[in-house]
Amino acid sequence: MKVVSTIRDLQEQLKKAGLSPVGLVPTMGALHQGHLSLVKNALSSCPLVVVSIYVNPTQFNDKNDLKNYPRTIGDDMKMLGEVLREQDIVFTPDDKEMYPEPDTRVFHFGNLDRVMEALHRPGHFNGVAQVVSKLFDMVRPDIAYFGQKDFQQLAVIRSLVKQMGYRIKIVGNPIIREEDGLAMSSRNRLLEPRIRKNAGIIYKAISGAAPMISNLDIPEIEESVINTIESYDGFRVEYFNIVDDTELRHIKSKSEIRKGKKYFGCIAVKAGNIRLIDNIEIPL
Ligand code: PAF
């Protein structure tokens, strides 16, 4: 694999390789099996794969979160070295390369940017759109791969592609889970052991939502999931919303269910000091 950290070197390598389709896997490093599944998916369809590793400051609304975000570049390179081919590229730009000037662009995503994560992390999706659009412009991929764990991010990126007219296919990869069901995340390694021990309850609780549908209405189901998780010491639910998968409209009653739409239960939990998100399809 080739490791480059400037746009000039990136584009030179892309040109030299001259292969298509080009697959892009944008990451913030601290790679785990979830990232690896994205990379493997890209490798199976694209003769040229670019993996970017960049902790993007503009998407962090909390300075401490940015400071504490795990950075494990040595392990990341080792992991990628085992799967990438000679021609594939790892792009590791620094802040000056990505933001030679402050990025003042403001994106609008309608309802997608007014619910769930957007309410708890103001400005987050604008930062994601800034960095992802830059990566799209730099790499010009044919296909880009993102994890479905970041459910709302995926919807925002699909909207970004439409708004900007990018001719890029967006692929969402299924969530990869630990043995106890905890969704893999770079942040999991920051969990205190006493919290990690019980963190499987998040998936267990959201998996329990679908079977309740015949007896309970939406608010009671949401409340039950929240209560189950919060019965564990150190776990506080920021939201658990059942939403449709395109507009992310939060349904408040079973009467709002529309045929042909898919619904997902999306959750954010403060587990000790660490914020975790997850989601599950709820067949309604
Ligand atoms: O999902 C992530 O890791 C990040 O939000 C992304 C897409 C790499 C942008 O920084």
Coordinates of C-alpha atoms and ligand atoms in Angstrom, one line a residue:
M1 CA 0.0 0.0 0.0
K2 CA 1.1 3.6 -0.5
V3 CA 0.9 6.0 2.4
V4 CA 0.5 9.7 1.5
S5 CA -0.3 12.8 3.5
T6 CA -0.6 15.6 0.9
I7 CA -3.2 16.1 -1.7
R8 CA -0.5 16.4 -4.4
D9 CA 0.9 13.0 -3.5
L10 CA -2.6 11.5 -3.2
Q11 CA -3.6 12.7 -6.7
E12 CA -0.2 11.6 -8.2
Q13 CA -0.7 8.1 -6.9
L14 CA -4.3 8.0 -8.1
K15 CA -3.2 9.1 -11.5
K16 CA -0.3 6.6 -11.6
A17 CA -2.5 3.7 -10.6
G18 CA -5.0 4.7 -13.3
L19 CA -7.6 2.2 -12.1
S20 CA -11.3 2.4 -11.7
P21 CA -13.7 2.2 -10.0
V22 CA -12.0 4.0 -7.1
G23 CA -13.4 3.1 -3.7
L24 CA -13.1 5.5 -0.7
V25 CA -13.3 4.5 2.9
P26 CA -13.2 7.7 5.0
T27 CA -12.2 7.1 8.7
M28 CA -11.0 8.9 11.7
G29 CA -8.6 6.0 12.5
A30 CA -8.6 3.9 15.7
L31 CA -9.6 1.2 13.3
H32 CA -11.6 -1.9 14.3
Q33 CA -13.4 -4.8 12.7
G34 CA -16.2 -2.4 11.6
H35 CA -13.8 -0.4 9.6
L36 CA -12.1 -3.5 8.3
S37 CA -15.5 -4.7 6.9
L38 CA -15.8 -1.4 5.0
V39 CA -12.3 -1.8 3.6
K40 CA -13.0 -5.5 2.6
N41 CA -16.2 -4.5 0.9
A42 CA -14.3 -1.8 -1.0
L43 CA -11.6 -4.2 -2.0
S44 CA -14.1 -6.7 -3.3
S45 CA -15.5 -4.2 -5.8
C46 CA -12.8 -1.7 -6.5
P47 CA -9.3 -2.3 -8.0
L48 CA -8.2 0.9 -6.3
V49 CA -9.1 1.7 -2.7
V50 CA -8.3 4.8 -0.7
V51 CA -8.6 4.7 3.0
S52 CA -8.4 8.2 4.6
I53 CA -7.4 8.6 8.3
Y54 CA -8.1 12.0 9.6
V55 CA -9.6 13.2 12.9
N56 CA -11.7 16.0 11.6
P57 CA -11.8 18.9 14.2
T58 CA -14.8 20.7 12.5
Q59 CA -17.2 17.9 13.4
F60 CA -16.4 17.9 17.2
N61 CA -18.6 20.2 19.1
D62 CA -16.9 19.2 22.3
K63 CA -13.2 20.0 22.6
N64 CA -12.5 17.3 25.2
D65 CA -14.0 14.7 22.9
L66 CA -11.6 15.8 20.1
K67 CA -8.7 15.8 22.5
N68 CA -9.5 12.3 23.9
Y69 CA -10.5 10.7 20.6
P70 CA -8.3 7.6 20.3
R71 CA -5.4 7.9 17.9
T72 CA -3.7 4.6 17.1
I73 CA -1.9 5.3 13.8
G74 CA 0.7 2.5 14.3
D75 CA -2.0 -0.2 14.8
D76 CA -4.1 1.3 12.0
M77 CA -1.3 1.0 9.5
K78 CA -0.6 -2.6 10.6
M79 CA -4.2 -3.5 10.2
L80 CA -4.4 -1.9 6.8
G81 CA -1.1 -3.4 5.7
E82 CA -2.5 -6.8 6.2
V83 CA -5.4 -6.3 3.8
L84 CA -4.6 -3.5 1.3
R85 CA -2.9 -4.3 -2.0
E86 CA 0.2 -2.7 -3.5
Q87 CA -1.7 -0.1 -5.4
D88 CA -4.1 0.9 -2.6
I89 CA -3.6 4.2 -0.8
V90 CA -3.8 5.3 2.8
F91 CA -4.3 9.1 3.0
T92 CA -3.2 10.7 6.3
P93 CA -3.5 14.5 5.9
D94 CA -2.9 16.9 8.7
D95 CA -5.0 19.9 9.6
K96 CA -3.1 22.3 7.4
E97 CA -3.6 20.1 4.4
M98 CA -7.3 19.7 5.0
Y99 CA -8.0 23.2 6.2
P100 CA -5.4 25.6 4.8
E101 CA -8.1 28.2 5.4
P102 CA -11.0 28.0 7.8
D103 CA -14.0 26.2 6.1
T104 CA -16.8 28.7 6.3
R105 CA -19.3 26.6 4.2
V106 CA -22.7 26.0 5.8
F107 CA -24.7 23.0 4.6
H108 CA -28.4 22.5 5.1
F109 CA -30.0 19.1 5.4
G110 CA -33.6 20.0 6.4
N111 CA -35.0 17.6 9.0
L112 CA -31.9 15.4 8.9
D113 CA -30.1 18.1 10.6
R114 CA -32.8 19.0 13.2
V115 CA -33.2 15.7 15.0
M116 CA -31.3 13.2 17.3
E117 CA -27.5 13.7 16.9
A118 CA -28.0 17.2 15.5
L119 CA -29.8 18.3 18.7
H120 CA -27.1 16.9 20.9
R121 CA -24.1 17.8 18.8
P122 CA -24.7 21.2 17.2
G123 CA -22.7 21.7 14.1
H124 CA -21.6 18.1 13.9
F125 CA -23.1 17.3 10.5
N126 CA -21.9 20.6 9.0
G127 CA -18.4 19.5 10.0
V128 CA -19.0 16.0 8.6
A129 CA -20.2 17.5 5.3
Q130 CA -17.2 19.8 5.1
V131 CA -14.7 17.1 5.5
V132 CA -16.5 14.5 3.4
S133 CA -17.0 16.9 0.5
K134 CA -13.3 17.8 0.7
L135 CA -12.4 14.1 0.6
F136 CA -14.8 13.5 -2.3
D137 CA -13.2 16.4 -4.2
M138 CA -9.7 15.3 -3.5
V139 CA -10.2 11.6 -4.3
R140 CA -13.0 11.7 -6.8
P141 CA -14.1 8.2 -5.8
D142 CA -16.8 6.2 -7.7
I143 CA -18.0 4.5 -4.6
A144 CA -17.7 5.6 -0.9
Y145 CA -18.3 3.3 2.0
F146 CA -19.8 4.3 5.4
G147 CA -21.0 2.3 8.4
Q148 CA -24.7 2.0 9.2
K149 CA -23.9 2.5 12.9
D150 CA -23.8 6.2 12.0
F151 CA -27.3 6.0 10.7
Q152 CA -28.0 9.8 10.6
Q153 CA -24.6 10.5 9.1
L154 CA -25.3 8.1 6.3
A155 CA -28.6 9.9 5.5
V156 CA -26.8 13.3 5.6
I157 CA -24.1 12.0 3.3
R158 CA -26.7 10.7 0.8
S159 CA -28.3 14.1 0.9
L160 CA -24.9 15.8 0.4
V161 CA -24.3 13.7 -2.7
K162 CA -27.6 14.7 -4.2
Q163 CA -27.3 18.4 -3.3
M164 CA -23.7 18.6 -4.7
G165 CA -24.4 16.4 -7.8
Y166 CA -21.6 14.1 -7.0
R167 CA -21.6 11.0 -9.1
I168 CA -20.6 8.8 -6.2
K169 CA -22.4 5.6 -5.1
I170 CA -22.8 5.5 -1.3
V171 CA -22.6 2.1 0.3
G172 CA -23.8 1.6 3.8
N173 CA -22.2 -1.4 5.6
P174 CA -24.1 -3.4 8.3
I175 CA -23.1 -2.7 11.9
I176 CA -20.4 -5.1 13.2
R177 CA -20.9 -6.0 16.9
E178 CA -18.9 -7.4 19.8
E179 CA -19.9 -10.8 21.2
D180 CA -22.3 -9.2 23.7
G181 CA -23.9 -7.1 21.0
L182 CA -22.2 -3.8 21.6
A183 CA -21.8 -2.0 18.3
M184 CA -18.1 -1.7 17.4
S185 CA -16.9 1.9 17.7
S186 CA -13.5 3.6 18.1
R187 CA -14.9 5.0 21.4
N188 CA -15.5 1.6 23.0
R189 CA -11.8 1.4 24.0
L190 CA -12.4 4.5 26.2
L191 CA -15.1 2.8 28.3
E192 CA -14.3 2.1 31.9
P193 CA -14.3 -1.6 32.6
R194 CA -17.3 -1.4 35.0
I195 CA -19.3 0.3 32.2
R196 CA -18.0 -1.9 29.4
K197 CA -19.1 -5.0 31.4
N198 CA -22.8 -3.9 31.1
A199 CA -22.6 -2.1 27.7
G200 CA -24.2 -5.1 25.9
I201 CA -27.5 -3.9 27.4
I202 CA -27.8 -1.2 24.8
Y203 CA -28.2 -3.7 21.9
K204 CA -30.2 -6.1 24.1
A205 CA -32.7 -3.3 25.0
I206 CA -33.1 -1.9 21.4
S207 CA -33.6 -5.5 20.1
G208 CA -36.5 -5.8 22.6
A209 CA -38.3 -2.9 20.9
A210 CA -39.8 -4.8 17.9
P211 CA -41.5 -7.6 19.9
M212 CA -43.4 -4.9 21.9
I213 CA -45.1 -3.5 18.9
S214 CA -48.2 -5.6 19.1
N215 CA -49.0 -4.6 22.7
L216 CA -47.6 -1.1 23.1
D217 CA -47.7 2.3 21.3
I218 CA -44.4 4.0 20.2
P219 CA -43.9 6.3 23.3
E220 CA -44.3 3.3 25.7
I221 CA -41.9 1.2 23.7
E222 CA -39.3 4.0 23.7
E223 CA -39.8 4.5 27.4
S224 CA -39.4 0.8 28.2
V225 CA -36.1 0.7 26.2
I226 CA -34.8 3.8 28.0
N227 CA -35.8 2.4 31.5
T228 CA -34.1 -0.9 30.8
I229 CA -30.8 0.8 29.9
E230 CA -31.0 3.4 32.7
S231 CA -31.6 0.6 35.3
Y232 CA -27.8 0.0 34.9
D233 CA -25.6 2.2 37.0
G234 CA -23.7 4.8 34.9
F235 CA -26.0 4.6 31.8
R236 CA -28.1 7.6 30.7
V237 CA -30.0 7.6 27.5
E238 CA -29.9 10.9 25.5
Y239 CA -32.7 9.8 23.1
F240 CA -34.3 6.7 21.7
N241 CA -36.3 7.6 18.7
I242 CA -38.2 5.4 16.3
V243 CA -37.8 7.2 12.9
D244 CA -38.2 6.5 9.2
D245 CA -35.0 5.8 7.3
T246 CA -35.2 8.6 4.8
E247 CA -36.5 11.8 6.4
L248 CA -35.7 10.6 9.9
R249 CA -39.2 11.7 11.1
H250 CA -39.8 10.7 14.7
I251 CA -43.0 8.8 14.8
K252 CA -45.1 9.4 17.9
S253 CA -47.8 6.8 17.3
K254 CA -48.4 3.6 15.4
S255 CA -51.0 5.4 13.4
E256 CA -48.2 7.4 11.7
I257 CA -46.6 4.2 10.2
R258 CA -46.7 4.3 6.4
K259 CA -46.6 1.3 4.1
G260 CA -43.4 1.1 2.1
K261 CA -41.3 2.9 4.7
K262 CA -38.6 1.4 6.9
Y263 CA -38.3 2.3 10.5
F264 CA -35.3 2.3 12.8
G265 CA -34.9 2.7 16.5
C266 CA -31.9 5.1 17.0
I267 CA -30.3 5.6 20.3
A268 CA -27.6 7.6 22.0
V269 CA -26.4 6.7 25.4
K270 CA -23.9 8.3 27.8
A271 CA -22.1 5.2 29.1
G272 CA -20.0 6.6 32.0
N273 CA -18.3 9.5 30.3
I274 CA -18.5 8.1 26.8
R275 CA -21.2 8.7 24.3
L276 CA -22.3 5.7 22.3
I277 CA -24.8 5.4 19.4
D278 CA -26.5 2.4 17.9
N279 CA -29.6 1.6 15.9
I280 CA -31.8 -1.3 14.8
E281 CA -34.4 -1.8 12.1
I282 CA -37.9 -2.2 13.6
P283 CA -40.1 -4.0 11.2
L284 CA -43.5 -2.3 11.5
Ligands
PAF1 O1 -17.7 8.3 10.5 C1 -16.6 8.8 10.7 O2 -15.6 8.2 11.1 C2 -16.4 10.3 10.3 O3 -17.6 11.0 10.6 C3 -16.0 10.5 8.9 C4 -17.1 10.1 7.9 C5 -14.7 9.8 8.6 C6 -15.8 12.0 8.6 O4 -14.8 12.5 9.4

